[in-house]
Tab-separated table of C-alpha atoms and ligand atoms in Angstrom:
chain	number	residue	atom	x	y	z
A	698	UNK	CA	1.050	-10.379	19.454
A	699	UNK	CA	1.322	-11.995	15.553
A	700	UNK	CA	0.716	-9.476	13.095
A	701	UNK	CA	-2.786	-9.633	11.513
A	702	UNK	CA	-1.345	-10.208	7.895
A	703	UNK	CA	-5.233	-10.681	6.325
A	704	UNK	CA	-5.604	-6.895	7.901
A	705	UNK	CA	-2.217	-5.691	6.779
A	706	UNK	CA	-2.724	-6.618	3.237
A	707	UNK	CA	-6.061	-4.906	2.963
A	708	UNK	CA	-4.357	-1.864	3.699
A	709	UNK	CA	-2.544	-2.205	0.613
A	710	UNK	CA	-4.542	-1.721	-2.866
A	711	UNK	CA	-1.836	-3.557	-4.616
A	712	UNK	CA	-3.181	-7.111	-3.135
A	713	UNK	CA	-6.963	-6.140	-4.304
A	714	UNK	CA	-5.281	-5.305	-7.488
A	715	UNK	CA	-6.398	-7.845	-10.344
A	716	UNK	CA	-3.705	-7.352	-12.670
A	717	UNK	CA	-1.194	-8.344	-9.931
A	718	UNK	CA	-3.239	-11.503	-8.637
A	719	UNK	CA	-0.877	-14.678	-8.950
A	720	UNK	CA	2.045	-12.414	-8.555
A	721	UNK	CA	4.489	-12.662	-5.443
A	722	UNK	CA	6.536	-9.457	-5.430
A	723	UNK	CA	9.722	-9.838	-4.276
A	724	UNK	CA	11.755	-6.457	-5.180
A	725	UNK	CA	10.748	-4.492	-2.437
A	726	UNK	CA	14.264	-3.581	-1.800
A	727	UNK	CA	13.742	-1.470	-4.777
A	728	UNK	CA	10.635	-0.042	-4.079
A	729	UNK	CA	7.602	-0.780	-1.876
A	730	UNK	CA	4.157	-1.214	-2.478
A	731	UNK	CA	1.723	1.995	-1.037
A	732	UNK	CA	-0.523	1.967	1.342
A	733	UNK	CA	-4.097	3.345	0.631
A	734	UNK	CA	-3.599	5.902	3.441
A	735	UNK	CA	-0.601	7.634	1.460
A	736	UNK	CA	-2.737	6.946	-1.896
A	737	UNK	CA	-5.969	8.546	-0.335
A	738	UNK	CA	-4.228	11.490	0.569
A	739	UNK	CA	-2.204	12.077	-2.743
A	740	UNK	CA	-5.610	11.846	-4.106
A	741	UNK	CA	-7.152	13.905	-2.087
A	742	UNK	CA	-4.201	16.294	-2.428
A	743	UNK	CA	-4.132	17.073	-5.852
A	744	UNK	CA	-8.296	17.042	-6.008
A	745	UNK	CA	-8.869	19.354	-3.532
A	746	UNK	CA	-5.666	20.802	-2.097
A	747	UNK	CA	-3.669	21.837	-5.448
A	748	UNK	CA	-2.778	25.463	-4.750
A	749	UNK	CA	0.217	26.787	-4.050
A	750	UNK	CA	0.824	25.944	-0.031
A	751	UNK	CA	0.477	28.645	3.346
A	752	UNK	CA	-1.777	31.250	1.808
A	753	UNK	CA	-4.587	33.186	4.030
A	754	UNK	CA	-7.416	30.628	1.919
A	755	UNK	CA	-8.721	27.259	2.634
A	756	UNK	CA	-7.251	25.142	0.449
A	757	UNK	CA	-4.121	26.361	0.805
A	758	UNK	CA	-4.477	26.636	4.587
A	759	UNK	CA	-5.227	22.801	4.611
A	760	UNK	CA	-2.063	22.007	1.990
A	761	UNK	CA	-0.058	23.561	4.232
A	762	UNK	CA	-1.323	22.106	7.225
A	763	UNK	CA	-1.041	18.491	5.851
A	764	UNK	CA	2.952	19.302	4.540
A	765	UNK	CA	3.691	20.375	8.324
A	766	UNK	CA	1.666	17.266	9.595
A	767	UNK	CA	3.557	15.151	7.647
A	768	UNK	CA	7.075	16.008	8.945
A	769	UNK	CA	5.833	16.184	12.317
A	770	UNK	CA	4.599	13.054	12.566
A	771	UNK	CA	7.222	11.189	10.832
A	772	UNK	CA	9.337	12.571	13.121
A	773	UNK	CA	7.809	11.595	16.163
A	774	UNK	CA	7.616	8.294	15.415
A	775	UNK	CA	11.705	8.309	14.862
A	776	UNK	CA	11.972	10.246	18.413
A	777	UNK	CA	13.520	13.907	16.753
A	778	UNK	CA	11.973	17.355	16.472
A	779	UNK	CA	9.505	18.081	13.554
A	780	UNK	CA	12.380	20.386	11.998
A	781	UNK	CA	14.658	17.991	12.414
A	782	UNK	CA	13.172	16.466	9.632
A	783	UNK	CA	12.937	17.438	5.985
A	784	UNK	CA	11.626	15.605	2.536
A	785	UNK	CA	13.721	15.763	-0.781
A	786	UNK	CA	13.120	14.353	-4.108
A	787	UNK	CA	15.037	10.973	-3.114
A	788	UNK	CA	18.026	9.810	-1.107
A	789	UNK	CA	20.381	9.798	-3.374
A	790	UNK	CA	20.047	13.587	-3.738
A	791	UNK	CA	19.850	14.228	-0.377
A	792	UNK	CA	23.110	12.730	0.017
A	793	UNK	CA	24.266	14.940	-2.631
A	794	UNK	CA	23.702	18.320	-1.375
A	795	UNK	CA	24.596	17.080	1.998
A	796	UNK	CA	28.371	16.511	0.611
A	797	UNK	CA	28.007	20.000	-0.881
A	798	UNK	CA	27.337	21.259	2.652
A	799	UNK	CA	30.524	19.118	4.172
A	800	UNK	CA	32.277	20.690	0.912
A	801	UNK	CA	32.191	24.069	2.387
A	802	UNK	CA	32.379	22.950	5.993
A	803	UNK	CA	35.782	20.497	5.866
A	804	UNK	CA	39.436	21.774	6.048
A	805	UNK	CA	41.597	20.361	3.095
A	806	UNK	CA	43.903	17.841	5.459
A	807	UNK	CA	40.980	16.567	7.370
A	808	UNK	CA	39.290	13.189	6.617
A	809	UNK	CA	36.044	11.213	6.111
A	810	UNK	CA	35.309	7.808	6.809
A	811	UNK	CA	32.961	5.817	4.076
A	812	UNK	CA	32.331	1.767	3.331
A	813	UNK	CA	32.289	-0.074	0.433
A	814	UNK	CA	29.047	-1.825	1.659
A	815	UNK	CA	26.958	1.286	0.587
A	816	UNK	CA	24.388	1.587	-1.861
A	817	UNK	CA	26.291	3.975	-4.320
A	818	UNK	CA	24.374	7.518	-3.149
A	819	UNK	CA	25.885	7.434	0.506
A	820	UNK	CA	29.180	6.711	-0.646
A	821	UNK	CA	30.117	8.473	-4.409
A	822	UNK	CA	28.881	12.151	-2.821
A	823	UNK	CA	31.388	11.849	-0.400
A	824	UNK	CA	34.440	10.119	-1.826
A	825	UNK	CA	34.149	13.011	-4.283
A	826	UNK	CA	34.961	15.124	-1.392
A	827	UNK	CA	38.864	14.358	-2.175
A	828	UNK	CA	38.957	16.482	-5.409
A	829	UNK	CA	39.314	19.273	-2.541
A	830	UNK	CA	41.861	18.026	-0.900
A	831	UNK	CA	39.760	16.244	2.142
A	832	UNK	CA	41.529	12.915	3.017
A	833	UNK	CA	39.008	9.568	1.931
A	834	UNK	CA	39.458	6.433	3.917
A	835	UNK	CA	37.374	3.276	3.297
A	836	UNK	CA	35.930	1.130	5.613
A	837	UNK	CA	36.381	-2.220	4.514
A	838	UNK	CA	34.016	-5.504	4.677
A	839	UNK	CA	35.321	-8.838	5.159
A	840	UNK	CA	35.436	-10.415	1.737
A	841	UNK	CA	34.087	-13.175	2.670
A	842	UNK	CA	30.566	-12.557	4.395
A	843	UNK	CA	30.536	-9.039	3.853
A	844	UNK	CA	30.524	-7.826	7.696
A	845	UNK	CA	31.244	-4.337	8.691
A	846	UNK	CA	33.648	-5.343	12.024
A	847	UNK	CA	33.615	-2.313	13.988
A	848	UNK	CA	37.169	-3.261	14.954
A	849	UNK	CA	38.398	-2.003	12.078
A	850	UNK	CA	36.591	1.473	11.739
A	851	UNK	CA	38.524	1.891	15.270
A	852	UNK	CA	41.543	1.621	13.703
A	853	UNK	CA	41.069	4.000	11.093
A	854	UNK	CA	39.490	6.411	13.515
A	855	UNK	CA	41.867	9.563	14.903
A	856	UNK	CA	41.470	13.770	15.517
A	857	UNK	CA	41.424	14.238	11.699
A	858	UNK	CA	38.095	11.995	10.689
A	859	UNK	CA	35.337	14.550	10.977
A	860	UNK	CA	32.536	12.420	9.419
A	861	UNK	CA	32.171	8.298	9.497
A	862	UNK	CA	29.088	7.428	6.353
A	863	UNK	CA	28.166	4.056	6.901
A	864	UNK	CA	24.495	2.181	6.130
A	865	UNK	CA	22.420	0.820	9.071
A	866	UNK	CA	21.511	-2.556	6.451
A	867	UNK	CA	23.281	-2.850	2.763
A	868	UNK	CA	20.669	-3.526	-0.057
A	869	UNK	CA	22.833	-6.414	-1.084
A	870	UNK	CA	24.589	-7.880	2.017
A	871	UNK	CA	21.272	-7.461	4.546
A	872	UNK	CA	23.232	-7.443	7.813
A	873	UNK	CA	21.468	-5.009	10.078
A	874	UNK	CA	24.880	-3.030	11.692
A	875	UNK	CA	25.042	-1.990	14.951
A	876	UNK	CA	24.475	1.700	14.699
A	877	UNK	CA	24.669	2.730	18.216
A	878	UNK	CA	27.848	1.260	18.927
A	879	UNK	CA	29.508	2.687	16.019
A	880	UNK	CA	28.219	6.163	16.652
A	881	UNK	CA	29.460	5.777	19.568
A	882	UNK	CA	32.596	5.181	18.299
A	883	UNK	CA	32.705	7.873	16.088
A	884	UNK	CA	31.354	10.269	18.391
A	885	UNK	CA	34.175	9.817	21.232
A	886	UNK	CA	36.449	10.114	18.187
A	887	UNK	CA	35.002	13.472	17.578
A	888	UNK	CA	33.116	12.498	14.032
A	889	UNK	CA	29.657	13.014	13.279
A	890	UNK	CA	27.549	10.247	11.798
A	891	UNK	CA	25.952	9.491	8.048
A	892	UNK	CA	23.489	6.705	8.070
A	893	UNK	CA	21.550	5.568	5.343
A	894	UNK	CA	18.930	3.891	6.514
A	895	UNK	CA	17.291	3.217	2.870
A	896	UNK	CA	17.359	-0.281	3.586
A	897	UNK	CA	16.644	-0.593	6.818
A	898	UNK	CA	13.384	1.779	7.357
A	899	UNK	CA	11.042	-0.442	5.499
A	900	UNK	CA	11.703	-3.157	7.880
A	901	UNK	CA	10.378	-0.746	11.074
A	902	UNK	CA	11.112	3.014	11.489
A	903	UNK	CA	14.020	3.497	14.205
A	904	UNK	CA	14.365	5.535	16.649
A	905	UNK	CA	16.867	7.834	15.665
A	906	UNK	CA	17.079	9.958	18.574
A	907	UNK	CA	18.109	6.734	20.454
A	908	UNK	CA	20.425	5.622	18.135
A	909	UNK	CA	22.488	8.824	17.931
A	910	UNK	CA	23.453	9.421	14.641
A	911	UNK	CA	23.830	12.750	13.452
A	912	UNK	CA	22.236	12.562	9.673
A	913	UNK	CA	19.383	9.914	8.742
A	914	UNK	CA	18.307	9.026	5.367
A	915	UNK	CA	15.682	6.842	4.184
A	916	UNK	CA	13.441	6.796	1.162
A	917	UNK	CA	9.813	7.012	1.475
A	918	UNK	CA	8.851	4.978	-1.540
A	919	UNK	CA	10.726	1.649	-0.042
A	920	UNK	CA	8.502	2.334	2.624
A	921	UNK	CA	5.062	2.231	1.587
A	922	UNK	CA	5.325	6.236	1.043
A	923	UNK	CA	5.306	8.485	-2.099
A	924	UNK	CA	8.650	9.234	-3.960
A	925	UNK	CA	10.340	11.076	-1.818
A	926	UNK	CA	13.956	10.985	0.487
A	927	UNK	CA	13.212	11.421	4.121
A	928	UNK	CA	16.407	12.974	6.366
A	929	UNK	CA	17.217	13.523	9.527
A	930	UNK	CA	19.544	16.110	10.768
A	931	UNK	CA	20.019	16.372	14.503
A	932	UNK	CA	20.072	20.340	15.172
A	933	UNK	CA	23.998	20.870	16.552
A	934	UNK	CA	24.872	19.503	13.389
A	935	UNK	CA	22.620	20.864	11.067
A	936	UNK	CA	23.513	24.705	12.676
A	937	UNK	CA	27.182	24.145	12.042
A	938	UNK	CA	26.932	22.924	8.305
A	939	UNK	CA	26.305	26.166	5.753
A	940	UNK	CA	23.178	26.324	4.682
A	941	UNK	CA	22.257	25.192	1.476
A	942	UNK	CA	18.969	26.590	0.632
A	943	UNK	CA	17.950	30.199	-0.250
A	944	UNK	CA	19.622	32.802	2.304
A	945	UNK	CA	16.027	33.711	3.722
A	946	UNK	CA	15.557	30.145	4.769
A	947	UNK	CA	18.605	29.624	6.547
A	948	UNK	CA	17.304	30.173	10.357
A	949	UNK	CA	14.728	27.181	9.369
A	950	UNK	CA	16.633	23.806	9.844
A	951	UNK	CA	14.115	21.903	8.059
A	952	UNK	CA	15.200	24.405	4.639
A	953	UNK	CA	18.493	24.378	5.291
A	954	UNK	CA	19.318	21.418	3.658
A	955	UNK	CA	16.711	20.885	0.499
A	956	UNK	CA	17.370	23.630	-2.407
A	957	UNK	CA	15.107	22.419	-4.282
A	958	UNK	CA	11.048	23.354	-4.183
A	959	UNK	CA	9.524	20.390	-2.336
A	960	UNK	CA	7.044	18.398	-3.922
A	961	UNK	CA	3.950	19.710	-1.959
A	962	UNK	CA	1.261	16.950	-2.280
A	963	UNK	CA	3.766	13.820	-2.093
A	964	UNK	CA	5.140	15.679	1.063
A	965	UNK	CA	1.474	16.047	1.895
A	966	UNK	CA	0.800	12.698	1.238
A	967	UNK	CA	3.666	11.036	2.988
A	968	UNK	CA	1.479	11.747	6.547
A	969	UNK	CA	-0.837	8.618	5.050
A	970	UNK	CA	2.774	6.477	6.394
A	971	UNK	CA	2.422	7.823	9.811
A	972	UNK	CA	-1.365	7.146	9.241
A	973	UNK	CA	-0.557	3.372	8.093
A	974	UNK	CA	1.562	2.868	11.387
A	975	UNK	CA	-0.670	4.209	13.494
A	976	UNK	CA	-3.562	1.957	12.254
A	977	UNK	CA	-0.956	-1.124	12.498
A	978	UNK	CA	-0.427	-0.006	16.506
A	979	UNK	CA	-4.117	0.516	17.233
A	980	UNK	CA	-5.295	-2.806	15.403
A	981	UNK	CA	-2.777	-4.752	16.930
A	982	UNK	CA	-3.630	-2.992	20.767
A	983	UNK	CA	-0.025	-1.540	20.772
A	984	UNK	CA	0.147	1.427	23.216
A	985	UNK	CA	-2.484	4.411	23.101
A	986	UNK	CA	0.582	6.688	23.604
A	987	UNK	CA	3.369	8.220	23.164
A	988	UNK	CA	4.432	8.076	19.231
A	989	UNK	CA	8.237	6.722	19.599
A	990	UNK	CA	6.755	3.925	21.875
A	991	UNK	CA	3.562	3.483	19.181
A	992	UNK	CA	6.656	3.105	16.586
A	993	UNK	CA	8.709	1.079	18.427
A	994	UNK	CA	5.747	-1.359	18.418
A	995	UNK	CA	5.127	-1.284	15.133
A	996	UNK	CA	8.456	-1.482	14.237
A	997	UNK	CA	8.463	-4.977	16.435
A	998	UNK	CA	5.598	-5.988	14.687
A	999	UNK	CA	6.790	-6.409	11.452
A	1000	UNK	CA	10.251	-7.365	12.403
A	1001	UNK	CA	8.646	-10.708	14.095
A	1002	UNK	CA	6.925	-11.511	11.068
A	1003	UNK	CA	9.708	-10.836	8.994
A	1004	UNK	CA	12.378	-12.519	11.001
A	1005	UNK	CA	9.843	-15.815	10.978
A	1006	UNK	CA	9.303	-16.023	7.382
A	1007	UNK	CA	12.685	-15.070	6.489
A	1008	UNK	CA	14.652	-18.108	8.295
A	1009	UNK	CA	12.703	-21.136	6.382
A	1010	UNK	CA	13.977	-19.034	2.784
A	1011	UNK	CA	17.614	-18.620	3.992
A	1012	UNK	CA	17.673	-22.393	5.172
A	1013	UNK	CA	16.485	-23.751	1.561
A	1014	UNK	CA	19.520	-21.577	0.130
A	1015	UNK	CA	22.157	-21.560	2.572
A	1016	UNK	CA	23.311	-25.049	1.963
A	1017	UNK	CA	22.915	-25.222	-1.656
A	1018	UNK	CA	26.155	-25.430	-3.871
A	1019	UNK	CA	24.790	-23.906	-7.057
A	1020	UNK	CA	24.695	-20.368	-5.317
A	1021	UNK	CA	26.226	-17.935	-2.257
A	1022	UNK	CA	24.284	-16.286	-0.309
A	1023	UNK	CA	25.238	-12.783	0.600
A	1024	UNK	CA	25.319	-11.993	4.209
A	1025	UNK	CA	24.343	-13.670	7.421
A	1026	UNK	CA	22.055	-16.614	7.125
A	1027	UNK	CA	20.354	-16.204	10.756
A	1028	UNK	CA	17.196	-14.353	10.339
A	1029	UNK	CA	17.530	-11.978	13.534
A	1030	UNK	CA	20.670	-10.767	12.360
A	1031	UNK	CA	19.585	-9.352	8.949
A	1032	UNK	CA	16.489	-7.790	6.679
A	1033	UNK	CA	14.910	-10.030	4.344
A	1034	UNK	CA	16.547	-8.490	1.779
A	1035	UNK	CA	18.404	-11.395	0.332
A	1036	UNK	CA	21.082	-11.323	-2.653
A	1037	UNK	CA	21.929	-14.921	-3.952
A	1038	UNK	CA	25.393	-15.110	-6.244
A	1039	UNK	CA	24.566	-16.987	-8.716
A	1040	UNK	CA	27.068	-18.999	-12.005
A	1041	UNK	CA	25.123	-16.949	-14.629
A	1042	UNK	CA	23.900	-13.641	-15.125
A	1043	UNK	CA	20.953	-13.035	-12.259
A	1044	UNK	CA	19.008	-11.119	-14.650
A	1045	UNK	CA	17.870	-13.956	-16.912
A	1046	UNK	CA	17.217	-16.444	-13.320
A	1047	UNK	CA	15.050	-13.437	-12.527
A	1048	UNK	CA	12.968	-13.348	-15.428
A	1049	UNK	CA	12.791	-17.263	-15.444
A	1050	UNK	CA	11.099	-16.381	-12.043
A	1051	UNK	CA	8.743	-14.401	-13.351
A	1052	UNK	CA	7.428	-17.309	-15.274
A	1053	UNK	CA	6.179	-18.934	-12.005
A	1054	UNK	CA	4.814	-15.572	-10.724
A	1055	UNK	CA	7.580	-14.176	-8.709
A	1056	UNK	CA	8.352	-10.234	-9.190
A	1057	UNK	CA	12.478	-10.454	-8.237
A	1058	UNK	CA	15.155	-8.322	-9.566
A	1059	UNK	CA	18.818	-9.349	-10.867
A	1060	UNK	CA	21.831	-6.437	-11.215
A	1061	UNK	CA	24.598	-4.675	-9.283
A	1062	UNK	CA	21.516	-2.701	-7.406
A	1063	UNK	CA	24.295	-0.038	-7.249
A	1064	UNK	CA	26.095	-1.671	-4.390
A	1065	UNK	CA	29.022	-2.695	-6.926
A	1066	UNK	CA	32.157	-1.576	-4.553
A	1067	UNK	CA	30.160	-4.282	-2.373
A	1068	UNK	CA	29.892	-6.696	-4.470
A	1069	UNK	CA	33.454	-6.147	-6.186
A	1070	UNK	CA	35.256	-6.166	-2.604
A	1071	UNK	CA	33.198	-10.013	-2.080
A	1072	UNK	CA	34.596	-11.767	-5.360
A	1073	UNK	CA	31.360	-11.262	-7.109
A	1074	UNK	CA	31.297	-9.717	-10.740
A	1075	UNK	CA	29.054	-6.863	-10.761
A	1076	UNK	CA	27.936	-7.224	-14.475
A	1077	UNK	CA	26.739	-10.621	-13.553
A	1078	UNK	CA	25.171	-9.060	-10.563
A	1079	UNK	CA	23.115	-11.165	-8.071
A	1080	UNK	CA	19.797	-12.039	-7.936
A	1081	UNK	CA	17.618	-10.104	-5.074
A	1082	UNK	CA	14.365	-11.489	-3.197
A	1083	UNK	CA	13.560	-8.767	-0.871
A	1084	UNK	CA	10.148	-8.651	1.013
A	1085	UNK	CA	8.788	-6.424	3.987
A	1086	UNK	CA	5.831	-7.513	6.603
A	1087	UNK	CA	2.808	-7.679	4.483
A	1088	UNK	CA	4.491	-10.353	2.301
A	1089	UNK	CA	2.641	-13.865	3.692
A	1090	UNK	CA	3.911	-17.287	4.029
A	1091	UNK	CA	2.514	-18.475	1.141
A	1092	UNK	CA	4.045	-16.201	-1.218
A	1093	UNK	CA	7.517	-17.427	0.578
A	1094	UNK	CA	7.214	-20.896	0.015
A	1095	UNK	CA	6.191	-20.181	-3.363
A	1096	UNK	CA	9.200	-18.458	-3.774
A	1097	UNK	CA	11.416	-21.399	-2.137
A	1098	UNK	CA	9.716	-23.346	-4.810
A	1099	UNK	CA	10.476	-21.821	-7.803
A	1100	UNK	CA	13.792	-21.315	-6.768
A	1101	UNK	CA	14.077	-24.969	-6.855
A	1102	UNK	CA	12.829	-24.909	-10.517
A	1103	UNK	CA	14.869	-22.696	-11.834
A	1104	UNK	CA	18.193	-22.946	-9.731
B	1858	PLP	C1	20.571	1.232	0.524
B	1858	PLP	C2	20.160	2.313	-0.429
B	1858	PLP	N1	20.611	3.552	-0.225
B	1858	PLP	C3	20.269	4.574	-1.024
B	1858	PLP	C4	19.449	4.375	-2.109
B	1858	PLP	C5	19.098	5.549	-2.976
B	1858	PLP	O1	17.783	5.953	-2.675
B	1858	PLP	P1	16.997	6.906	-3.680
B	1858	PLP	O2	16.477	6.042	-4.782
B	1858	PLP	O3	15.901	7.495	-2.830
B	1858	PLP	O4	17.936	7.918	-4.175
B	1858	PLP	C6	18.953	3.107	-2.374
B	1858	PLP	C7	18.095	2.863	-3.548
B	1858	PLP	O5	17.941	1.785	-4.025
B	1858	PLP	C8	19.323	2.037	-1.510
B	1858	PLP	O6	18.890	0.801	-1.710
């Protein structure tokens, strides 16, 4: 079944919006419009729910409620226990304490395994990690198209690598990597697994409990959510790792790993995502139940959509000799997030673009190992059209267009 993009969009108050009419946003790598589910509910959060959480009185009874609803359905559309899943302010600090947590747990002599395709926050944290003595290896990406070959994470595998950090999709090189396989690589090695799956989630939530992967991350506000980092950490893992919240909260895995105080109505209000998918299944007569087969559906959705307006935008670049496109130019094989070197600086073709309506971003989009290690010179950066499933073809060809006026 096609995805009903006239009902999708009205889900989204940004389209009814008149001060974005005419625009065609095309940054949603950096941050996704919200749905009206996640809005109604922040609203209706900090309205009528704005005491302090879990206390013997209504309102507080109900904020409570709608936290623990939140988690719990997030995380059975990604196929892992409700406290297997925990919010934090964002991703990148997530990542953070979760190195502070490996901190304690490594022995100085043992080693990690990280890329230099990352976003920044899943690989600084942990390459820190060698100030105390624990031994750094990098996974390396062809310089040339910016693949992650598996081969080579074999070869740097052996009994001392005790945690492989790797993305499941780069923000700047798009190629969707094959997480299963390399867990499972990892895995027999005897690592766990890091994914980020920043900027993969807004494309369809994965199952994660298929997948394998030991830690999750994704951020909520690239995915039509509130600001806020989303992880998963499978329980063996999480038990074994010291706890990094207040000692009274250490028997709760879904504490464990976020010191901070959550923020109660955006956790709250995250529940309006689960809401959005679940109103994407049932409109589109996905499957009455089960909630990792409702996701899956939903997931495969938007991914059709995607994948179909995607292939037209990286066939009008691919071929072109004024720019290089990062990353694979076959649609299935990638998330339309799309980074386009470029022989100026990709700030000023972005704001050209704005003149003909197009919302696009130009930078390093703090991938610069990634874009060092493919010839490309960060401070130029490259300029980034990203766009999940409620973008339409219009706004695509639009964008092919005034690429061609300003290329
Ligand atoms: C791939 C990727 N990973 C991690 C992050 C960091 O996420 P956050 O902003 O939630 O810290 C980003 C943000 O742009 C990203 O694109």
């Amino acid at each position: 079944m096609a995805l009903d993009i006239d009902f999708v969009r009205r889900q989204f108050p940004a389209f009814q919006e008149p001060s974005l009419q005419g625009q065609a946003f095309f940054e949603n790598a950096g941050g996704s419009y919200t749905c009206g589910q996640v809005i109604d509910r922040l609203t209706r959060y900090y309205t009528q729910r704005k005491v302090q959480p879990y206390a013997p009185y209504e309102a507080s009874r109900l904020a409570g409620a709608e936290m623990d609803e939140a988690r719990q359905r997030i995380a059975a559309l990604m196929g892992v226990e409700s406290d297997e899943l925990s919010f934090g302010p964002s991703t990148t600090q997530n990542t953070y304490v979760l190195a502070q947590a490996f901190r304690q747990f490594l022995q100085p002599g043992e080693a990690i395994i990280v890329t230099n395709q990352d976003h920044e926050a899943n690989t600084g944290p942990w390459r820190r990690l060698a100030d105390e003595g624990i031994e750094v290896r990098e996974w390396e990406i062809d310089p040339q198209t910016g693949h992650l070959d598996p081969i080579r994470l074999e070869a740097l595998l052996d009994d001392k690598v005790r945690l492989v950090c790797f993305p499941h999709c780069s923000n700047v090189v798009g190629e969707i990597n094959p997480v299963t396989e390399i867990t499972a690589l990892s895995h027999a090695a005897g690592a766990f697994v890091c994914v980020d799956g920043v900027s993969y989630a807004p494309h369809g939530l994965p199952n994660v409990g298929d997948l394998g992967p030991d830690i999750y991350l994704f951020s909520a506000y690239k995915t039509f959510g509130p600001h806020q980092g989303v992880m998963v950490m499978r329980r063996e893992l999480g038990a074994l790792l010291p706890n990094q919240g207040h000692f009274f909260n250490a028997d709760c895995l879904y504490k464990r790993f976020t010191p901070a105080g959550p923020d109660h109505a955006q956790v709250a209000a995250s529940a309006g995502m689960a809401d959005y998918f679940d109103a994407l299944c049932d409109h589109h007569s996905g499957p009455s139940e089960g909630a990792t087969a409702r996701g899956a559906f939903v997931h495969d959705l938007m991914r059709a959509h995607e994948v179909e307006l995607l292939q037209p935008l990286l066939d009008a670049v691919k071929e072109r000799n004024d720019l290089r496109l990062l990353g694979p130019s076959e649609a299935a094989r990638r998330a339309p997030t799309v980074a386009l070197a470029l022989n100026r600086p990709a700030l000023e073709v972005a704001a050209e673009l704005a003149n003909f309506g197009i919302m696009a971003g130009g930078g390093d989009f703090y991938a610069g190992r990634a874009l060092k290690a493919m010839g490309v010179d960060p401070d130029q950066g490259v300029l980034r059209v990203s766009f999940t499933h409620y973008t339409c073809k219009g706004e695509v060809d639009k964008l092919i267009n005034a690429l061609d006026q300003v290329l």
